Short mmCIF file of C-alpha atoms in Angstrom, two decimals:
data_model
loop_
_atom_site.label_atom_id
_atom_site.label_comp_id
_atom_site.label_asym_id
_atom_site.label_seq_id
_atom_site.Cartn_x
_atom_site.Cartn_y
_atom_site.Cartn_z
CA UNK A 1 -44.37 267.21 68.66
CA UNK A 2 -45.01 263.89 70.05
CA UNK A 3 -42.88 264.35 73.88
CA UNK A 4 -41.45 268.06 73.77
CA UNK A 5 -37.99 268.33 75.08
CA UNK A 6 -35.82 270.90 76.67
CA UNK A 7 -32.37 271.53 77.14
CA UNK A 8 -30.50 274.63 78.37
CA UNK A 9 -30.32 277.72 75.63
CA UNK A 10 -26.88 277.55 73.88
CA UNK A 11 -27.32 281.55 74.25
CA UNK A 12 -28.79 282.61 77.86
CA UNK A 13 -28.99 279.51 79.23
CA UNK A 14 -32.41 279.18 80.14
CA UNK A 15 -34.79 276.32 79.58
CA UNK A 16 -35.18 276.08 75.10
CA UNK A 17 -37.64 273.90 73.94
CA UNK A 18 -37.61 271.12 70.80
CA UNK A 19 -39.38 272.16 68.07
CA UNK A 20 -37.97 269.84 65.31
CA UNK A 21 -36.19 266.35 65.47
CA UNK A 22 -35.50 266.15 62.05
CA UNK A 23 -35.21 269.73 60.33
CA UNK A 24 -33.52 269.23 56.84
CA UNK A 25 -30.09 270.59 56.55
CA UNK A 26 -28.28 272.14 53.95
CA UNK A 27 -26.87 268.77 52.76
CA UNK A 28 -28.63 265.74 51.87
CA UNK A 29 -29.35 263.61 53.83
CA UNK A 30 -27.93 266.09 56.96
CA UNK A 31 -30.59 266.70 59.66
CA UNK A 32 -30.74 269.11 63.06
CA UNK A 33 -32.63 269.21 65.79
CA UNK A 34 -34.46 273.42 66.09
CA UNK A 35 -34.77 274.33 69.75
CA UNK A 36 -36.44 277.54 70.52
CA UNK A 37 -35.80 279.67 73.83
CA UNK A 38 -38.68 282.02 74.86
CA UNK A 39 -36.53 283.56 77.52
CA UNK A 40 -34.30 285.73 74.72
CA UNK A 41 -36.46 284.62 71.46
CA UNK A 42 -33.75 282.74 69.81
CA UNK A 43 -33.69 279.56 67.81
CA UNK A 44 -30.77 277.53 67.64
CA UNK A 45 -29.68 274.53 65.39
CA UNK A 46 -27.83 271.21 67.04
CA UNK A 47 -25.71 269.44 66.11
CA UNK A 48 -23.25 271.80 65.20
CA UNK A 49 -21.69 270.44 61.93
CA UNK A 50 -18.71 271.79 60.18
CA UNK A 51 -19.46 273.62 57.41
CA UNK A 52 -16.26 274.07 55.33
CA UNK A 53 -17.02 271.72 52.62
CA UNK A 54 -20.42 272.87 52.51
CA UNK A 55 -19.10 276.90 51.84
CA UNK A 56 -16.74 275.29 49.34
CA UNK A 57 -19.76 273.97 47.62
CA UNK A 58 -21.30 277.25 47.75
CA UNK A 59 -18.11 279.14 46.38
CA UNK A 60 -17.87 276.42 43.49
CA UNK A 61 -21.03 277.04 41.85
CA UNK A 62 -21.38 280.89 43.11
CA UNK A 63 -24.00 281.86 40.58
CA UNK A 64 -26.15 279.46 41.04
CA UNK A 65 -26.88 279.07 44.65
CA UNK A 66 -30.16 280.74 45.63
CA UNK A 67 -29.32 283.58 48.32
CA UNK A 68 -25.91 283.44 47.53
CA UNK A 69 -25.85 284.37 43.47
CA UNK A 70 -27.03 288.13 44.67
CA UNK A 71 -23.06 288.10 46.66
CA UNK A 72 -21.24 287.74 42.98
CA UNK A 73 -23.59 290.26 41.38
CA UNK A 74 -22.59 293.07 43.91
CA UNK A 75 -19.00 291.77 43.54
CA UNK A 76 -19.28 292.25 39.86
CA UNK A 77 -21.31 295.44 39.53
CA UNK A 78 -20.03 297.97 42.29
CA UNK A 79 -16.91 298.70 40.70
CA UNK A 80 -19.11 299.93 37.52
CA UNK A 81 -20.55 301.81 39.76
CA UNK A 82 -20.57 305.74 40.65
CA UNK A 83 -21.82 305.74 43.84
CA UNK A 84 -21.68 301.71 44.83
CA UNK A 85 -22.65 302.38 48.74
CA UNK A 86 -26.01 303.65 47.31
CA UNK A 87 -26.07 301.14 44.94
CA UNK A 88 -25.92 298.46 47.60
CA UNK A 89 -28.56 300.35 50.05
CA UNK A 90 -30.88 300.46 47.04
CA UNK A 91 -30.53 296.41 46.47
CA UNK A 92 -31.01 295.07 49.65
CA UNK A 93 -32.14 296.34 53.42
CA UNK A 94 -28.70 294.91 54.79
CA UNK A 95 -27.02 297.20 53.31
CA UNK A 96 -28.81 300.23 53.69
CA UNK A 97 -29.31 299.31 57.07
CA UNK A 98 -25.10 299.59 57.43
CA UNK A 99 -25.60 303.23 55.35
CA UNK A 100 -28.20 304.13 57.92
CA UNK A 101 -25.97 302.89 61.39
CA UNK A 102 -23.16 304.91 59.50
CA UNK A 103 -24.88 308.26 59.06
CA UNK A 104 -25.82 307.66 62.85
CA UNK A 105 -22.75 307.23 63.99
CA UNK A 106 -19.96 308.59 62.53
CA UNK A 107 -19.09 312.33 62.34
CA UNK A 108 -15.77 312.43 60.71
CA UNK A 109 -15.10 309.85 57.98
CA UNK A 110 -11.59 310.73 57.67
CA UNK A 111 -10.97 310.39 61.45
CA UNK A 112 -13.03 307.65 62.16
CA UNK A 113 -11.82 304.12 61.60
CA UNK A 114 -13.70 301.00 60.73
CA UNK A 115 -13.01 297.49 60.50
CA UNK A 116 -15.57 294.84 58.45
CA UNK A 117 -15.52 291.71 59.80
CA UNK A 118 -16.23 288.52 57.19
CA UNK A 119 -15.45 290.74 54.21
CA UNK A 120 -15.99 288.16 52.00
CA UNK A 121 -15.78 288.74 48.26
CA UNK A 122 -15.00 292.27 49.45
CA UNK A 123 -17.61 294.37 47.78
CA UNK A 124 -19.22 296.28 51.25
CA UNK A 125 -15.54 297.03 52.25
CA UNK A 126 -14.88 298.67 48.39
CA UNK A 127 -18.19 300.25 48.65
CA UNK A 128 -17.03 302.29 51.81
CA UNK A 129 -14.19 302.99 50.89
CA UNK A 130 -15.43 305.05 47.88
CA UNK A 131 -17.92 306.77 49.92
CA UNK A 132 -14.67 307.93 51.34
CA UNK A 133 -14.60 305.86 54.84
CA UNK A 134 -11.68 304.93 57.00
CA UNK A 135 -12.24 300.88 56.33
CA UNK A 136 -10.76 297.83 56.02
CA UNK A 137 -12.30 294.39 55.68
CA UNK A 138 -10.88 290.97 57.89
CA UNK A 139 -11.48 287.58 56.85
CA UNK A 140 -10.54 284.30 57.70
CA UNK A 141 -10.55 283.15 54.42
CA UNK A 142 -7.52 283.41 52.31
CA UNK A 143 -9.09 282.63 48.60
CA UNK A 144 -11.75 285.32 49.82
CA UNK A 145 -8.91 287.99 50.69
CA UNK A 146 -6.54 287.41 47.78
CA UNK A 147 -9.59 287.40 45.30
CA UNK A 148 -10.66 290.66 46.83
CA UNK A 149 -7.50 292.55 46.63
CA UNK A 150 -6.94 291.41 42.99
CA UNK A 151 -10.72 293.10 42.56
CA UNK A 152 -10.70 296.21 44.68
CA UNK A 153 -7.24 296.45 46.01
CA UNK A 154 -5.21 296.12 49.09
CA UNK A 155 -7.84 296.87 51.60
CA UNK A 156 -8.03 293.70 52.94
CA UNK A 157 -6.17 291.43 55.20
CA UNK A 158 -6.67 287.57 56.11
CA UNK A 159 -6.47 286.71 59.64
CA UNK A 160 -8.30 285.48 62.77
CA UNK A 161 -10.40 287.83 65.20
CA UNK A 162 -9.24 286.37 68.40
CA UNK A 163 -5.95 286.53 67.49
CA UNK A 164 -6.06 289.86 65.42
CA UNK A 165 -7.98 291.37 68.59
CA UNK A 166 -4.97 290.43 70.64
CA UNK A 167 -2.58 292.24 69.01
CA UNK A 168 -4.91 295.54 67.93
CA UNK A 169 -6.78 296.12 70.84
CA UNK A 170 -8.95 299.82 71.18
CA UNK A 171 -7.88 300.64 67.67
CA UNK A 172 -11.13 301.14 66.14
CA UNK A 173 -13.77 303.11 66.12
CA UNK A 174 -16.64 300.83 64.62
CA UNK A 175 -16.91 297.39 63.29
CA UNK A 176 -18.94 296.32 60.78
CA UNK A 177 -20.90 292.45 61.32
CA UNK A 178 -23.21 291.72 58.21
CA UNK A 179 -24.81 288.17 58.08
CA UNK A 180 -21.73 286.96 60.48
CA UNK A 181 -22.86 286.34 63.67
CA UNK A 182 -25.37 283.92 62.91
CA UNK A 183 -23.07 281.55 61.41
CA UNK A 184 -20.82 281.80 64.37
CA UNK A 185 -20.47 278.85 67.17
CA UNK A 186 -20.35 281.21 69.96
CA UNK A 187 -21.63 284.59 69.24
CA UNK A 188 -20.98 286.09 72.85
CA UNK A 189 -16.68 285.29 72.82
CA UNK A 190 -17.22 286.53 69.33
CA UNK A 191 -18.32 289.44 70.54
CA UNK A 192 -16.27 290.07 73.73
CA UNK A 193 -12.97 290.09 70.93
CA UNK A 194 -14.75 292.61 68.83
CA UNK A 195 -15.12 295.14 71.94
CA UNK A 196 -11.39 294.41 72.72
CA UNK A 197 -11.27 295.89 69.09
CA UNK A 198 -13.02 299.01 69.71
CA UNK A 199 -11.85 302.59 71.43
CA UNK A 200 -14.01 303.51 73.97
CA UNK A 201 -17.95 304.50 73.41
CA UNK A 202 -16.55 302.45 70.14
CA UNK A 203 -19.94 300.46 68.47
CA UNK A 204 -20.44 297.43 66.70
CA UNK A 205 -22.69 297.85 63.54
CA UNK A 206 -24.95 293.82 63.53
CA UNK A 207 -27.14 293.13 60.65
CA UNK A 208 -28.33 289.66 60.83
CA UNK A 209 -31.71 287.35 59.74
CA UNK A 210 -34.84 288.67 62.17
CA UNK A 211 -36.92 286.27 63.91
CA UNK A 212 -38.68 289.08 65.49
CA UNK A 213 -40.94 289.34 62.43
CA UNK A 214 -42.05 286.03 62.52
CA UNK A 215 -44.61 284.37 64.93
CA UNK A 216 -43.17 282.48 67.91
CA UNK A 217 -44.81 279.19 66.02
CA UNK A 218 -42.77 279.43 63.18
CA UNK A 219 -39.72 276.91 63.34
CA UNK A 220 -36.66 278.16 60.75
CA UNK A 221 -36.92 280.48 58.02
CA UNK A 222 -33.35 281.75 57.61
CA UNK A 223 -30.57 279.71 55.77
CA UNK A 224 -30.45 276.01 56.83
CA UNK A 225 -28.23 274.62 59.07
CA UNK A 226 -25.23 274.12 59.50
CA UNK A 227 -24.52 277.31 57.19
CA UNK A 228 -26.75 279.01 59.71
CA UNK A 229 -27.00 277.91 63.66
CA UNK A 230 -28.87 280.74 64.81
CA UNK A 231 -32.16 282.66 64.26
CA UNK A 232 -31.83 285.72 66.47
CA UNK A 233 -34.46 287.89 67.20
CA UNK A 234 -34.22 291.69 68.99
CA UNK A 235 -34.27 290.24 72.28
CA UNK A 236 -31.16 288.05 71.59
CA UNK A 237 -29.45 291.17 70.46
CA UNK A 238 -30.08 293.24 73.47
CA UNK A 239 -29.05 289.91 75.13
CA UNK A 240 -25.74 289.68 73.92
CA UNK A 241 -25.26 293.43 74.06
CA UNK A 242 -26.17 293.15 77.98
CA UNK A 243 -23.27 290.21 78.34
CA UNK A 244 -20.99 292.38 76.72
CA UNK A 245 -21.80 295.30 78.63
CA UNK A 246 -23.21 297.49 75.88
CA UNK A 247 -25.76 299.90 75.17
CA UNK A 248 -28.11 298.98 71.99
CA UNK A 249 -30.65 300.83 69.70
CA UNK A 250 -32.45 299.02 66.69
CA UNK A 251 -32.47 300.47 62.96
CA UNK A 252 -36.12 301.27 62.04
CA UNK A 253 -36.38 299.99 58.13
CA UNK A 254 -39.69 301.52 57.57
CA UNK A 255 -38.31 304.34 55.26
CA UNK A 256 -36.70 301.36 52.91
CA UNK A 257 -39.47 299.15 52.93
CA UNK A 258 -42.14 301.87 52.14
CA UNK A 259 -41.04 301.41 48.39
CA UNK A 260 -39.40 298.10 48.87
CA UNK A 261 -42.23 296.30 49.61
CA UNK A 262 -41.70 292.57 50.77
CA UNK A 263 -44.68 290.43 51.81
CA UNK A 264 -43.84 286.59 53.45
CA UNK A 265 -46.40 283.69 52.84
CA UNK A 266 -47.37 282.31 56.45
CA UNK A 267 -48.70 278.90 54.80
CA UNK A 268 -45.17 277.90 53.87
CA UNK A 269 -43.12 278.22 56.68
CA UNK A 270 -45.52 275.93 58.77
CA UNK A 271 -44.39 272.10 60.27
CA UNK A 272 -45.75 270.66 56.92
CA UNK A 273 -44.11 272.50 54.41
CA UNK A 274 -40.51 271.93 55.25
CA UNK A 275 -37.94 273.19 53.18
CA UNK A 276 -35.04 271.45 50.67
CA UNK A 277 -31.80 270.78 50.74
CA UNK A 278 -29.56 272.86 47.85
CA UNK A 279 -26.59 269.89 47.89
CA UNK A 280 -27.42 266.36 47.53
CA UNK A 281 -25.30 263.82 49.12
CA UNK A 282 -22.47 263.99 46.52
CA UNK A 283 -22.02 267.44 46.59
CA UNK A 284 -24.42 268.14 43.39
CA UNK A 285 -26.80 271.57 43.72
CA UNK A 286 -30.17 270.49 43.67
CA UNK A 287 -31.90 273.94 43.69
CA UNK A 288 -30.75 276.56 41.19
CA UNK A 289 -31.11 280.00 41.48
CA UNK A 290 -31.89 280.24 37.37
CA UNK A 291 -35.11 277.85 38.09
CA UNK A 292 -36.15 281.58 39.66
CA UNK A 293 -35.00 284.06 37.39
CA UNK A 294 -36.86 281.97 34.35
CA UNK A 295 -39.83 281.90 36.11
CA UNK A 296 -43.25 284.50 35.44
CA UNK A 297 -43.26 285.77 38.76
CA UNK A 298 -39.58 286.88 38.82
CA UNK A 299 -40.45 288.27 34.94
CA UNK A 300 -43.41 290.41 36.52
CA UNK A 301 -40.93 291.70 39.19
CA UNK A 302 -38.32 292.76 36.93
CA UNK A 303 -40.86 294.57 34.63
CA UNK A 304 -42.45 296.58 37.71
CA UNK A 305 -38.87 297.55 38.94
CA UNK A 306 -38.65 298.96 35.22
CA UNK A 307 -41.56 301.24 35.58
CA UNK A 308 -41.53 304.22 37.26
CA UNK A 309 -43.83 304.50 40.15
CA UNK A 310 -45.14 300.82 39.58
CA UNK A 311 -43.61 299.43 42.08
CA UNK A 312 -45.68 301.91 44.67
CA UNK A 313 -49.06 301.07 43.46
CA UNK A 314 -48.16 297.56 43.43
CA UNK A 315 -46.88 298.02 47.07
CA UNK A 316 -50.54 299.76 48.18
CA UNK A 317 -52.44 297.03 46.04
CA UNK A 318 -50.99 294.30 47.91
CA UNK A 319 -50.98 295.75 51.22
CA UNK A 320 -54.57 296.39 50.95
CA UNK A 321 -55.18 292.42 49.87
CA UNK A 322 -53.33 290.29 52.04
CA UNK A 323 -54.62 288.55 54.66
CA UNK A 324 -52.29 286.12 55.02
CA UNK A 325 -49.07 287.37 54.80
CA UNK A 326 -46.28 289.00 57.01
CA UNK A 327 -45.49 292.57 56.05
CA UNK A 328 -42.19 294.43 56.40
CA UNK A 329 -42.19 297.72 57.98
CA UNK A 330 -40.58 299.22 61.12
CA UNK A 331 -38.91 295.20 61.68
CA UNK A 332 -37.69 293.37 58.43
CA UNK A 333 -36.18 289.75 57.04
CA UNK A 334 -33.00 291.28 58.96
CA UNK A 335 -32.54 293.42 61.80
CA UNK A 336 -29.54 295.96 62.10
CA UNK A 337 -28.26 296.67 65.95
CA UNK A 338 -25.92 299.42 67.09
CA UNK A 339 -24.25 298.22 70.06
CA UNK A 340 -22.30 300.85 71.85
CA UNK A 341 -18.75 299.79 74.41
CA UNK A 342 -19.32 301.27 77.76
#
């Protein structure tokens, strides 16, 4: 950077610093400013866009939108499913971070009762629910609530959290954030309406993209803004748990990752190697998710997944070569907080 800048953190308030004028944004030609604040380890994104027509864009070519594609696949293939809960822990470390929190925390299943928040296309919600939970999913969207009751049933109901936690205050036991609160304008009156939600010594169950794993020099490398204005770290989780006057412990992922083995390249997420937009200016997808699946490297992956105990010699093989390359273990791509009401 040429003259650094600094402004007051959108989160804690302390002094964040500029470490991108012109970060590409979801949308061509859309670009952000990327501030970082050392005090609570947080990046944020400014300006803050709105993003409806943008998720619109996303929902209109669903299959095809890299990080997104995976959403309609659980959708599609948990209701085929015996045991879809398990199903979903075994996909991704989001959700068996949620499985883990849940074993943690709840003794009764019957008894206790749980709220999802941004339920989406409904399939974590479903998933629960089979694994015989007390659950029901909340989201703002209508398409996404009607679509999911005409796919899992009426377990779902469309409404805002301010005004829902208004009207429902201390009637649950646990809520249930995964990949929310990062997309969310102000995460701690977000928050504050979630504990009005709970009973007492009720918890809030966070998954959300970790910039703990990443070294403090690294700019972005969760989903570009404005889809995504913030790139929280632990510390900005125990930060927003102290404003909210909550006690927090951290899910350790190093039982998933021991056979899930995920390895990031340093090289590309450096100031020169910047990433793309996925919409051009007219709304057309420029990057595909099938440019991925057709590829040799995603071929390889598929056939070691096929082979029993392949993919744990391939996980010691790699471990043992790289030297550049950020490893998942005890802290992964997302972190998963349990924050606990006083």
């Amino acid at each position: 950077m040429e003259n650094e800048q600094n402004i007051d953190c959108f989160l804690c308030g302390q002094s964040a610093v500029l470490k991108h004028k012109k970060f590409p944004g979801y949308q061509e030609p859309n670009a952000f400013e990327i501030y970082h604040c050392q005090y609570c380890n947080t990046a944020f994104s400014l300006p803050r866009n709105d993003s409806t027509k943008i998720y619109d864009r996303i929902y209109e070519n669903n299959s095809k939108v890299p990080g997104y594609d995976r959403y309609w696949d659980y959708a599609n293939n948990v209701s085929k499913c015996s045991n879809p809960l398990q199903y979903l822990a075994d996909k991704e470390d989001t959700y068996w971070a949620v499985k883990e929190a849940l074993s943690i925390t709840v003794e009764d299943k019957k008894l206790a009762k749980i709220l999802e928040i941004g339920s989406g296309l409904g399939y974590l919600t479903y998933s629960l629910i089979r694994a015989k939970y007390n659950v029901i999913g909340l989201d703002i969207s209508h398409t996404a609530v009607m679509n999911a009751i005409n796919r899992f049933g009426d377990y779902f109901i469309c409404e805002d959290l301010f005004n829902y936690a208004k009207l429902h205050s201390e009637s649950f036991d646990i809520v249930i954030l995964t990949e929310v609160i990062e997309h969310i304008d102000n995460p701690i009156d977000f928050l504050e309406s979630i504990n009005m939600l709970l009973k007492p010594n009720g918890r809030i169950i966070i998954t959300t993209p970790n910039k703990s794993l990443y070294p403090k020099d690294i700019i972005w490398d969760t989903e570009l803004p404005p889809v995504h204005c913030w790139w929280f770290s632990e510390d900005s989780i125990k930060y927003l748990s102290e404003r909210i006057n909550a006690s927090i412990s951290l899910i350790n992922f190093s039982k998933f990752y021991k056979y899930k083995y995920i390895a990031i390249d340093r090289k590309r997420l450096y100031n020169g190697h910047l990433p793309k937009p996925f919409f051009s200016r007219n709304g057309t997808l420029i990057i595909s998710s099938n440019m991925d699946n057709n590829s040799l490297k995603s071929y390889l992956r598929k056939l070691i997944a096929k082979i029993p105990f392949a993919k744990v010699i391939y996980v010691r093989i790699k471990k043992s070569l790289n030297t550049d390359k950020i490893i998942c273990d005890e802290k992964g791509v997302v972190l998963c907080a349990i924050l606990q009401k006083s």
